[in-house]
Amino acid sequence: MAGELLSVKGLSKSFGEGKILDGIDLSVARGDVIAILGPSGAGKTTMLRCISFLERADAGDMIFDGVDYSLRDASRKEILEFRRKTGFVFQNYNLFRNRTALGNITEGLITARKMPKADAEEKGMALLRKVGLEDKHGSYPSELSGGQQQRVAIARAMASDPLMIFFDEPTSALDPELTGEVLSVMRQLAEDGMTMLVVTHELGFAENVSDRVIFMENGSIVEDAPSGKFFSDPEKKRTREFLATFIER
Amino acid sequence: MISERLMGILVDSFWNILIPGLTMTIPLTIISFAIAMVIAIITALVQFAGIKVLKEIARFYVWVVRGTPLLVQLFVVFYGLPNIGILIDPFPAAVIVFSINEGAYSAETIRAALEAVPRGQMEAGECVGMTYLQIIRRIVLPQALRIAFPPLSNSLIAMVKDTSLAANITVTEMFMATQRIVARTYEPLALYIEVGLIYLLFCTVLTRLQRIGERRLGAYGG
Ligand SMILES: Nc1ncnc2c1ncn2[C@@H]1O[C@H](COP(=O)(O)OP(=O)(O)OP(=O)(O)O)[C@@H](O)[C@H]1O
Ligand SMILES: [Mg+2]
């Protein structure tokens, strides 16, 4: 498959007794925007963390951008190569608190990429402009709202020109009135063709922005369908029940 | 009330106490504290990073040093080590003991501060491709040292006073200088109060510097 960017096979992970991920298979084409839905505890975060090597899987293989990885025992060098091509956006932003908005974006470029400071800052400013925060370049995270912090975090994830960005509930820590600004940055990113894997509870985003929706429960993928079909005509009973709980609210 | 004779003694002794304060107490404090900081940062990082054998050594070091009196440590190094052929001059002996002692206490302060830095930043650093060392050096340690600044300042102030213990191993710092004047003049009350006031003066200056330092460090917004 020429268009395939990411393919995961047999991803499993346990914490102690509990099997959290049970043989997950997943593939992502270039340019795809995929929303992952599922109840709390389904293993969505764990899946994203295992794919990004923030957590070591017990089993599983991955092909990313044509390179094979073992999700259980990839070497440090392999992981570094993977990281150069990907970005990660956390639920709690995780901005570097001793760096300004601009510094957060340039930090990785300067240290990991050895980019000259001036070039990194030029790039950082362009990214801040893109997320609408050019005037906040000198502000520290503690001086920014949650929505602004998350937009800086997205700009930081974009800094290395990644092939793909992972999002773990990027709007869940935000007050409702601040989710819009973050979602619109993400929508823009999707329109620009970025490949995105997004764990979210925002059904609107899943329905209107993503190409495909995956429904997870108890460590397995229950349903994986184009977003139109997912919402209008899901295959599985569990999916319908899950969607119904949202509509009732 | 204060006789002319006593007044004269106090004025003369002021300089005779202050000079060793400036040439001994202060350098002893600054040199020892600087070395202690290096020891403390290394000891704290080794534990924070969980480096196998080194972590155990670090814990053992902190345990021994914190569990024995400073005065005993001074005596072991200065009066004890010559027994096995290691002779160290009073001033370097004091520097060694004070830095090792303070290093253990400050290591605990810095370790706690490292733990207090929100952990997610380390993962964010990993995700932008930084190495563990880069993350520690550029993101975690600077924030930890900022958290640790007030308690470390306290330790520094405490150390100024603790250096008086060096009198016991013949370092002629302020307290020893005072004892000598007392032996000559028989005015212990006035003279010991005088040296106390000079310690107070030193500590007051340091407290001021601490305030200024804390305000400077306020830079990234709290
Ligand atoms: N480090 C860990 N140690 C032990 N158990 C863990 C750990 N991380 C996650 N778990 C467990 O794994 C299960 C799945 O967690 P995960 O965070 O992946 O769920 P999630 O689908 O992201 O849920 P949410 O919507 O609440 O974020 C949960 O039962 C959780 O308690
Ligand atoms: Mg989660």
Short mmCIF file of C-alpha atoms and ligand atoms in Angstrom, two decimals:
data_model
loop_
_atom_site.label_atom_id
_atom_site.label_comp_id
_atom_site.label_asym_id
_atom_site.label_seq_id
_atom_site.Cartn_x
_atom_site.Cartn_y
_atom_site.Cartn_z
CA MET A 1 0.00 0.00 0.00
CA ALA A 2 1.74 3.12 -1.22
CA GLY A 3 -0.31 5.56 0.83
CA GLU A 4 0.24 3.83 4.13
CA LEU A 5 2.16 5.80 6.78
CA LEU A 6 1.58 3.86 9.97
CA SER A 7 0.67 0.25 10.52
CA VAL A 8 0.48 -1.43 13.91
CA LYS A 9 0.09 -5.17 14.39
CA GLY A 10 -0.70 -7.10 17.54
CA LEU A 11 -0.14 -4.34 20.07
CA SER A 12 -0.66 -5.72 23.58
CA LYS A 13 0.01 -4.22 26.96
CA SER A 14 -0.73 -5.20 30.55
CA PHE A 15 -0.25 -3.33 33.79
CA GLY A 16 0.19 -6.00 36.43
CA GLU A 17 -2.78 -8.36 36.16
CA GLY A 18 -4.92 -6.17 33.93
CA LYS A 19 -4.69 -6.57 30.17
CA ILE A 20 -5.10 -3.01 28.93
CA LEU A 21 -4.50 -3.51 25.21
CA ASP A 22 -5.37 -6.81 23.60
CA GLY A 23 -3.81 -7.28 20.18
CA ILE A 24 -4.58 -3.96 18.52
CA ASP A 25 -4.22 -3.71 14.72
CA LEU A 26 -4.34 -0.29 13.18
CA SER A 27 -3.31 1.33 9.96
CA VAL A 28 -3.17 4.96 8.97
CA ALA A 29 -2.80 6.34 5.46
CA ARG A 30 -0.90 9.53 4.72
CA GLY A 31 -3.12 12.52 5.23
CA ASP A 32 -5.67 10.60 7.26
CA VAL A 33 -7.31 12.23 10.24
CA ILE A 34 -8.50 9.55 12.61
CA ALA A 35 -10.59 10.11 15.71
CA ILE A 36 -10.47 7.55 18.49
CA LEU A 37 -13.52 7.35 20.71
CA GLY A 38 -14.24 5.15 23.67
CA PRO A 39 -15.28 5.11 27.31
CA SER A 40 -12.88 5.98 30.10
CA GLY A 41 -10.42 3.18 30.73
CA ALA A 42 -10.76 1.73 27.22
CA GLY A 43 -6.99 2.01 26.72
CA LYS A 44 -6.93 4.94 24.29
CA THR A 45 -4.16 6.83 26.06
CA THR A 46 -2.17 3.65 26.59
CA MET A 47 -2.39 2.84 22.88
CA LEU A 48 -1.11 6.27 21.88
CA ARG A 49 1.68 6.07 24.46
CA CYS A 50 2.77 2.62 23.30
CA ILE A 51 2.86 3.69 19.67
CA SER A 52 4.95 6.73 20.66
CA PHE A 53 7.29 4.66 22.87
CA LEU A 54 6.34 6.64 25.97
CA GLU A 55 5.32 3.25 27.30
CA ARG A 56 6.85 -0.10 26.32
CA ALA A 57 4.34 -2.54 24.86
CA ASP A 58 4.45 -6.22 25.83
CA ALA A 59 4.09 -7.20 22.18
CA GLY A 60 3.47 -5.58 18.85
CA ASP A 61 5.17 -4.44 15.66
CA MET A 62 4.92 -1.21 13.78
CA ILE A 63 5.86 0.06 10.36
CA PHE A 64 6.14 3.81 10.24
CA ASP A 65 7.18 5.62 7.08
CA GLY A 66 8.53 2.37 5.70
CA VAL A 67 10.67 1.57 8.77
CA ASP A 68 10.04 -1.47 10.96
CA TYR A 69 9.89 -1.07 14.73
CA SER A 70 9.31 -3.48 17.57
CA LEU A 71 6.98 -1.80 20.02
CA ARG A 72 8.48 -3.93 22.77
CA ASP A 73 12.19 -3.49 22.24
CA ALA A 74 13.01 -0.76 19.76
CA SER A 75 16.45 0.70 20.42
CA ARG A 76 16.99 4.21 21.65
CA LYS A 77 18.30 5.16 18.23
CA GLU A 78 15.23 3.82 16.47
CA ILE A 79 12.97 5.66 18.90
CA LEU A 80 14.83 8.89 18.26
CA GLU A 81 14.34 8.44 14.53
CA PHE A 82 10.62 7.87 15.06
CA ARG A 83 10.39 10.99 17.23
CA ARG A 84 12.02 13.11 14.57
CA LYS A 85 9.08 12.31 12.30
CA THR A 86 6.24 12.64 14.78
CA GLY A 87 4.72 15.06 17.25
CA PHE A 88 2.70 14.46 20.41
CA VAL A 89 0.11 16.74 22.01
CA PHE A 90 -0.81 15.96 25.62
CA GLN A 91 -4.03 16.44 27.50
CA ASN A 92 -2.24 18.65 30.05
CA TYR A 93 -0.14 20.54 27.46
CA ASN A 94 3.10 19.72 29.30
CA LEU A 95 4.77 22.93 28.20
CA PHE A 96 8.29 23.59 29.49
CA ARG A 97 7.55 25.98 32.34
CA ASN A 98 10.93 27.67 32.23
CA ARG A 99 10.62 28.55 28.55
CA THR A 100 8.52 31.20 26.84
CA ALA A 101 5.94 30.31 24.21
CA LEU A 102 8.61 30.80 21.56
CA GLY A 103 11.21 28.97 23.65
CA ASN A 104 8.92 25.97 23.92
CA ILE A 105 8.85 25.68 20.16
CA THR A 106 12.54 26.34 19.53
CA GLU A 107 13.86 24.12 22.35
CA GLY A 108 13.66 20.87 20.42
CA LEU A 109 14.88 22.47 17.21
CA ILE A 110 17.97 23.86 18.92
CA THR A 111 18.86 20.88 21.14
CA ALA A 112 17.68 17.87 19.16
CA ARG A 113 17.97 19.24 15.64
CA LYS A 114 21.02 21.44 16.19
CA MET A 115 19.29 24.21 14.26
CA PRO A 116 20.92 27.66 14.61
CA LYS A 117 19.01 29.75 17.15
CA ALA A 118 18.06 32.47 14.68
CA ASP A 119 16.59 29.98 12.22
CA ALA A 120 14.73 28.19 14.99
CA GLU A 121 13.23 31.47 16.19
CA GLU A 122 12.15 32.45 12.72
CA LYS A 123 10.43 29.13 12.37
CA GLY A 124 8.95 29.39 15.86
CA MET A 125 7.46 32.80 15.11
CA ALA A 126 5.91 31.50 11.89
CA LEU A 127 4.30 28.65 13.83
CA LEU A 128 3.02 31.00 16.54
CA ARG A 129 1.47 33.10 13.80
CA LYS A 130 -0.20 29.99 12.47
CA VAL A 131 -1.84 29.24 15.82
CA GLY A 132 -2.70 32.91 16.34
CA LEU A 133 -0.28 33.62 19.20
CA GLU A 134 2.42 35.73 17.60
CA ASP A 135 1.99 38.47 20.20
CA LYS A 136 2.42 35.98 23.06
CA HIS A 137 5.87 34.80 22.00
CA GLY A 138 7.50 36.17 25.16
CA SER A 139 4.94 34.84 27.62
CA TYR A 140 5.67 31.97 29.98
CA PRO A 141 3.16 29.10 30.21
CA SER A 142 1.97 30.37 33.60
CA GLU A 143 0.94 33.60 31.89
CA LEU A 144 -1.17 31.85 29.23
CA SER A 145 -4.71 30.46 29.32
CA GLY A 146 -5.23 26.73 28.88
CA GLY A 147 -6.35 27.21 25.30
CA GLN A 148 -3.31 29.33 24.53
CA GLN A 149 -1.01 26.80 26.18
CA GLN A 150 -2.48 23.99 24.12
CA ARG A 151 -2.06 26.02 20.92
CA VAL A 152 1.61 26.56 21.81
CA ALA A 153 1.88 22.82 22.44
CA ILE A 154 0.45 22.13 18.99
CA ALA A 155 2.91 24.58 17.44
CA ARG A 156 5.69 22.79 19.32
CA ALA A 157 4.55 19.45 17.94
CA MET A 158 4.57 20.93 14.43
CA ALA A 159 8.05 22.40 14.76
CA SER A 160 9.98 19.45 13.41
CA ASP A 161 7.76 19.18 10.31
CA PRO A 162 6.43 15.82 11.46
CA LEU A 163 4.74 13.33 9.16
CA MET A 164 2.14 12.68 11.81
CA ILE A 165 0.88 14.16 15.08
CA PHE A 166 -0.71 12.23 17.96
CA PHE A 167 -3.25 14.02 20.15
CA ASP A 168 -4.44 12.67 23.50
CA GLU A 169 -7.66 14.45 24.43
CA PRO A 170 -6.26 17.87 23.54
CA THR A 171 -9.34 19.74 24.74
CA SER A 172 -10.36 17.69 27.78
CA ALA A 173 -8.51 19.85 30.30
CA LEU A 174 -10.02 23.05 28.90
CA ASP A 175 -13.01 25.09 29.95
CA PRO A 176 -15.75 24.64 27.33
CA GLU A 177 -15.38 28.18 26.01
CA LEU A 178 -11.69 27.53 25.24
CA THR A 179 -12.07 24.29 23.30
CA GLY A 180 -13.14 26.11 20.13
CA GLU A 181 -9.85 27.90 19.57
CA VAL A 182 -7.89 24.65 19.91
CA LEU A 183 -10.25 22.67 17.71
CA SER A 184 -10.07 25.29 14.98
CA VAL A 185 -6.26 25.10 14.98
CA MET A 186 -6.56 21.34 14.65
CA ARG A 187 -9.11 21.66 11.86
CA GLN A 188 -6.72 23.98 10.02
CA LEU A 189 -3.94 21.46 10.49
CA ALA A 190 -6.18 18.72 9.06
CA GLU A 191 -7.02 20.88 6.07
CA ASP A 192 -3.30 21.42 5.46
CA GLY A 193 -3.02 17.66 5.04
CA MET A 194 -1.41 16.64 8.32
CA THR A 195 -1.82 13.01 9.31
CA MET A 196 -3.45 12.98 12.74
CA LEU A 197 -4.46 10.36 15.29
CA VAL A 198 -6.74 12.08 17.77
CA VAL A 199 -8.17 10.64 20.97
CA THR A 200 -11.14 12.84 21.74
CA HIS A 201 -14.54 13.14 23.31
CA GLU A 202 -15.51 15.87 20.82
CA LEU A 203 -18.05 14.12 18.63
CA GLY A 204 -18.31 17.22 16.47
CA PHE A 205 -14.64 17.03 15.62
CA ALA A 206 -14.88 13.29 14.98
CA GLU A 207 -17.87 13.74 12.68
CA ASN A 208 -16.86 16.87 10.79
CA VAL A 209 -13.07 16.85 10.65
CA SER A 210 -11.91 13.26 10.81
CA ASP A 211 -11.96 10.88 7.85
CA ARG A 212 -12.23 7.81 9.99
CA VAL A 213 -13.45 7.00 13.48
CA ILE A 214 -12.27 4.16 15.67
CA PHE A 215 -14.30 3.05 18.66
CA MET A 216 -12.32 1.30 21.40
CA GLU A 217 -13.48 -0.58 24.44
CA ASN A 218 -11.73 -2.89 26.92
CA GLY A 219 -8.44 -2.75 25.08
CA SER A 220 -9.82 -3.70 21.69
CA ILE A 221 -11.00 -1.91 18.59
CA VAL A 222 -14.73 -2.45 18.34
CA GLU A 223 -15.47 -0.46 15.22
CA ASP A 224 -13.30 1.22 12.59
CA ALA A 225 -15.25 3.06 9.89
CA PRO A 226 -15.31 6.17 7.72
CA SER A 227 -16.74 8.95 9.85
CA GLY A 228 -19.94 9.35 7.84
CA LYS A 229 -20.79 5.69 8.16
CA PHE A 230 -19.64 5.56 11.78
CA PHE A 231 -22.23 8.08 12.87
CA SER A 232 -25.07 7.24 10.49
CA ASP A 233 -24.85 3.49 10.27
CA PRO A 234 -22.45 1.80 12.71
CA GLU A 235 -22.04 -1.97 12.41
CA LYS A 236 -21.79 -2.87 16.07
CA LYS A 237 -24.44 -2.72 18.72
CA ARG A 238 -21.89 -1.46 21.28
CA THR A 239 -21.08 1.50 19.07
CA ARG A 240 -24.74 2.44 18.81
CA GLU A 241 -25.12 2.18 22.57
CA PHE A 242 -22.04 4.34 23.11
CA LEU A 243 -23.25 7.01 20.70
CA ALA A 244 -26.68 6.94 22.34
CA THR A 245 -25.16 7.87 25.71
CA PHE A 246 -23.81 11.04 24.11
CA ILE A 247 -27.06 12.00 22.45
CA GLU A 248 -28.97 11.56 25.70
CA ARG A 249 -26.83 14.21 27.40
CA MET B 1 27.31 51.66 82.79
CA ILE B 2 29.85 50.30 80.34
CA SER B 3 33.18 51.28 81.74
CA GLU B 4 35.72 53.08 79.60
CA ARG B 5 37.99 50.06 79.83
CA LEU B 6 35.29 47.71 78.54
CA MET B 7 34.41 50.14 75.78
CA GLY B 8 38.03 50.15 74.67
CA ILE B 9 38.17 46.37 74.67
CA LEU B 10 35.00 46.11 72.59
CA VAL B 11 36.20 48.63 70.00
CA ASP B 12 39.64 47.03 69.67
CA SER B 13 38.20 43.55 69.53
CA PHE B 14 35.63 44.49 66.91
CA TRP B 15 38.27 44.58 64.21
CA ASN B 16 40.14 41.64 65.69
CA ILE B 17 36.97 39.59 65.38
CA LEU B 18 35.70 41.01 62.10
CA ILE B 19 38.98 40.42 60.23
CA PRO B 20 39.02 36.64 60.83
CA GLY B 21 35.33 36.77 59.97
CA LEU B 22 36.16 38.22 56.58
CA THR B 23 39.29 36.16 55.95
CA MET B 24 38.19 32.83 57.48
CA THR B 25 34.47 32.49 58.28
CA ILE B 26 33.25 33.91 54.98
CA PRO B 27 35.72 32.10 52.68
CA LEU B 28 35.19 28.86 54.62
CA THR B 29 31.44 29.23 54.12
CA ILE B 30 31.56 30.19 50.45
CA ILE B 31 34.09 27.57 49.38
CA SER B 32 32.43 24.80 51.37
CA PHE B 33 28.96 25.72 50.17
CA ALA B 34 30.05 25.88 46.53
CA ILE B 35 31.58 22.40 46.73
CA ALA B 36 28.53 21.19 48.66
CA MET B 37 26.26 22.33 45.82
CA VAL B 38 28.22 20.31 43.28
CA ILE B 39 28.09 17.23 45.54
CA ALA B 40 24.40 17.79 46.24
CA ILE B 41 23.36 18.17 42.61
CA ILE B 42 25.23 15.03 41.59
CA THR B 43 23.90 13.07 44.58
CA ALA B 44 20.34 14.21 43.91
CA LEU B 45 20.48 13.53 40.16
CA VAL B 46 21.91 10.05 40.63
CA GLN B 47 18.96 9.20 42.85
CA PHE B 48 16.40 10.98 40.67
CA ALA B 49 17.57 9.19 37.56
CA GLY B 50 17.70 5.89 39.46
CA ILE B 51 21.19 4.94 38.27
CA LYS B 52 21.71 1.49 39.75
CA VAL B 53 24.80 1.22 41.96
CA LEU B 54 25.41 4.95 42.25
CA LYS B 55 21.93 5.43 43.68
CA GLU B 56 22.74 3.07 46.56
CA ILE B 57 26.04 4.82 47.21
CA ALA B 58 24.29 8.19 47.25
CA ARG B 59 21.71 6.94 49.75
CA PHE B 60 24.42 5.48 51.97
CA TYR B 61 26.34 8.76 51.92
CA VAL B 62 23.29 10.80 52.89
CA TRP B 63 22.38 8.31 55.60
CA VAL B 64 25.82 8.35 57.25
CA VAL B 65 26.36 12.09 57.07
CA ARG B 66 22.92 13.04 58.33
CA GLY B 67 23.09 10.48 61.11
CA THR B 68 26.34 11.68 62.72
CA PRO B 69 27.16 14.98 64.44
CA LEU B 70 29.06 17.59 62.48
CA LEU B 71 31.47 17.97 65.39
CA VAL B 72 32.25 14.26 65.33
CA GLN B 73 32.89 14.46 61.59
CA LEU B 74 35.32 17.35 62.15
CA PHE B 75 37.17 15.39 64.81
CA VAL B 76 37.38 12.22 62.72
CA VAL B 77 38.93 14.07 59.82
CA PHE B 78 41.25 16.37 61.73
CA TYR B 79 42.28 14.34 64.79
CA GLY B 80 41.41 10.85 63.59
CA LEU B 81 42.81 10.54 60.09
CA PRO B 82 46.43 11.31 61.16
CA ASN B 83 46.28 7.89 62.84
CA ILE B 84 46.33 6.31 59.42
CA GLY B 85 48.85 8.76 58.10
CA ILE B 86 46.49 11.34 56.57
CA LEU B 87 47.33 14.81 57.85
CA ILE B 88 45.23 17.70 56.66
CA ASP B 89 45.68 21.36 57.62
CA PRO B 90 42.87 22.88 59.68
CA PHE B 91 41.32 25.05 56.97
CA PRO B 92 41.18 22.40 54.22
CA ALA B 93 40.01 19.86 56.78
CA ALA B 94 37.14 22.18 57.69
CA VAL B 95 36.29 22.74 54.00
CA ILE B 96 36.20 19.00 53.39
CA VAL B 97 33.94 18.28 56.34
CA PHE B 98 31.58 21.20 55.79
CA SER B 99 31.16 20.48 52.09
CA ILE B 100 30.55 16.78 52.62
CA ASN B 101 28.13 17.52 55.45
CA GLU B 102 26.20 20.24 53.64
CA GLY B 103 26.26 18.22 50.42
CA ALA B 104 24.19 15.49 52.06
CA TYR B 105 21.56 17.83 53.45
CA SER B 106 21.27 19.88 50.26
CA ALA B 107 21.09 16.71 48.18
CA GLU B 108 17.83 15.90 49.92
CA THR B 109 16.54 19.42 49.30
CA ILE B 110 17.41 19.25 45.61
CA ARG B 111 16.06 15.72 45.24
CA ALA B 112 12.72 16.83 46.62
CA ALA B 113 12.75 19.83 44.27
CA LEU B 114 13.47 17.56 41.28
CA GLU B 115 10.50 15.41 42.25
CA ALA B 116 8.36 18.53 42.43
CA VAL B 117 8.93 19.50 38.78
CA PRO B 118 5.86 18.34 36.84
CA ARG B 119 6.83 15.06 35.17
CA GLY B 120 4.93 15.54 31.93
CA GLN B 121 7.57 18.00 30.76
CA MET B 122 10.07 15.17 30.57
CA GLU B 123 7.81 13.23 28.23
CA ALA B 124 7.23 16.35 26.16
CA GLY B 125 10.99 16.73 25.91
CA GLU B 126 11.34 13.12 24.79
CA CYS B 127 8.68 13.67 22.15
CA VAL B 128 10.54 16.59 20.60
CA GLY B 129 13.62 14.37 20.38
CA MET B 130 15.66 15.65 23.31
CA THR B 131 17.96 13.22 25.14
CA TYR B 132 17.52 12.48 28.84
CA LEU B 133 20.55 14.59 29.71
CA GLN B 134 19.32 17.52 27.65
CA ILE B 135 15.94 17.36 29.36
CA ILE B 136 17.52 17.27 32.81
CA ARG B 137 20.05 20.01 32.12
CA ARG B 138 17.81 22.45 30.29
CA ILE B 139 14.30 21.82 31.61
CA VAL B 140 14.15 19.94 34.91
CA LEU B 141 17.25 21.06 36.81
CA PRO B 142 16.74 24.81 36.29
CA GLN B 143 13.20 24.52 37.62
CA ALA B 144 14.30 22.36 40.52
CA LEU B 145 17.03 24.78 41.55
CA ARG B 146 14.50 27.58 41.51
CA ILE B 147 12.21 25.58 43.79
CA ALA B 148 15.17 24.73 46.02
CA PHE B 149 16.50 28.28 46.23
CA PRO B 150 14.76 29.35 49.47
CA PRO B 151 15.64 26.22 51.47
CA LEU B 152 19.20 26.28 50.12
CA SER B 153 19.52 29.91 51.19
CA ASN B 154 18.48 28.83 54.66
CA SER B 155 21.19 26.20 54.63
CA LEU B 156 23.78 28.75 53.61
CA ILE B 157 22.79 31.01 56.49
CA ALA B 158 22.91 28.09 58.91
CA MET B 159 26.37 27.24 57.61
CA VAL B 160 27.77 30.68 58.42
CA LYS B 161 26.99 29.94 62.05
CA ASP B 162 28.09 26.31 61.94
CA THR B 163 31.57 27.34 60.83
CA SER B 164 32.14 28.39 64.45
CA LEU B 165 32.57 24.66 65.12
CA ALA B 166 35.79 24.84 63.12
CA ALA B 167 37.32 26.54 66.18
CA ASN B 168 37.47 23.02 67.61
CA ILE B 169 39.98 21.98 64.99
CA THR B 170 42.12 25.12 65.42
CA VAL B 171 40.79 27.14 62.52
CA THR B 172 41.16 30.75 63.71
CA GLU B 173 37.77 31.93 62.54
CA MET B 174 35.65 34.51 64.35
CA PHE B 175 34.68 32.42 67.33
CA MET B 176 38.22 31.23 68.01
CA ALA B 177 39.45 34.82 67.71
CA THR B 178 36.87 35.87 70.29
CA GLN B 179 37.86 33.10 72.69
CA ARG B 180 41.43 34.30 72.55
CA ILE B 181 40.45 37.87 73.40
CA VAL B 182 38.29 36.62 76.27
CA ALA B 183 41.23 34.68 77.65
CA ARG B 184 43.25 37.89 77.71
CA THR B 185 40.58 40.31 78.99
CA TYR B 186 38.14 38.25 81.11
CA GLU B 187 35.09 39.91 79.55
CA PRO B 188 33.19 36.87 78.27
CA LEU B 189 29.69 38.35 78.42
CA ALA B 190 30.38 41.47 76.38
CA LEU B 191 32.68 39.76 73.90
CA TYR B 192 30.50 36.73 73.18
CA ILE B 193 27.55 39.06 72.66
CA GLU B 194 29.74 41.11 70.34
CA VAL B 195 30.69 38.11 68.19
CA GLY B 196 27.05 37.05 68.19
CA LEU B 197 26.10 40.42 66.78
CA ILE B 198 28.69 40.10 64.03
CA TYR B 199 27.23 36.70 63.06
CA LEU B 200 23.84 38.38 63.07
CA LEU B 201 25.18 41.07 60.76
CA PHE B 202 26.51 38.49 58.29
CA CYS B 203 23.25 36.59 58.30
CA THR B 204 21.23 39.75 57.83
CA VAL B 205 23.22 40.60 54.72
CA LEU B 206 22.64 37.06 53.38
CA THR B 207 18.93 37.26 54.10
CA ARG B 208 18.78 40.47 52.08
CA LEU B 209 20.63 38.79 49.21
CA GLN B 210 18.19 35.89 49.41
CA ARG B 211 15.26 38.28 48.97
CA ILE B 212 16.89 39.88 45.95
CA GLY B 213 17.67 36.46 44.51
CA GLU B 214 14.12 35.27 44.96
CA ARG B 215 12.77 38.35 43.24
CA ARG B 216 15.14 37.83 40.29
CA LEU B 217 14.11 34.20 40.00
CA GLY B 218 10.47 35.24 39.86
CA ALA B 219 11.10 35.86 36.16
CA TYR B 220 9.07 33.04 34.68
CA GLY B 221 5.86 33.94 36.21
CA GLY B 222 5.31 31.60 39.19
N1 LIG C 1 0.81 3.39 34.47
C1 LIG C 1 -0.26 2.60 34.73
N2 LIG C 1 -0.22 1.68 35.69
C2 LIG C 1 -1.27 0.88 35.94
N3 LIG C 1 -2.44 0.95 35.28
C3 LIG C 1 -2.55 1.86 34.31
C4 LIG C 1 -1.47 2.75 33.97
N4 LIG C 1 -1.88 3.55 32.96
C5 LIG C 1 -3.14 3.18 32.66
N5 LIG C 1 -3.54 2.18 33.47
C6 LIG C 1 -4.86 1.52 33.41
O1 LIG C 1 -5.10 1.16 32.10
C7 LIG C 1 -6.47 1.32 31.76
C8 LIG C 1 -6.59 2.12 30.50
O2 LIG C 1 -6.11 3.42 30.75
P1 LIG C 1 -6.04 4.54 29.64
O3 LIG C 1 -5.51 5.74 30.29
O4 LIG C 1 -5.32 4.03 28.46
O5 LIG C 1 -7.56 4.72 29.28
P2 LIG C 1 -8.25 5.83 28.38
O6 LIG C 1 -9.04 5.10 27.36
O7 LIG C 1 -7.24 6.80 27.90
O8 LIG C 1 -9.26 6.50 29.40
P3 LIG C 1 -9.65 8.06 29.60
O9 LIG C 1 -10.76 8.34 28.63
O10 LIG C 1 -10.14 8.09 31.01
O11 LIG C 1 -8.45 8.86 29.37
C9 LIG C 1 -7.14 1.95 32.97
O12 LIG C 1 -7.82 0.94 33.66
C10 LIG C 1 -5.98 2.45 33.79
O13 LIG C 1 -6.29 2.39 35.16
MG MG C 2 -6.85 8.82 28.29
#
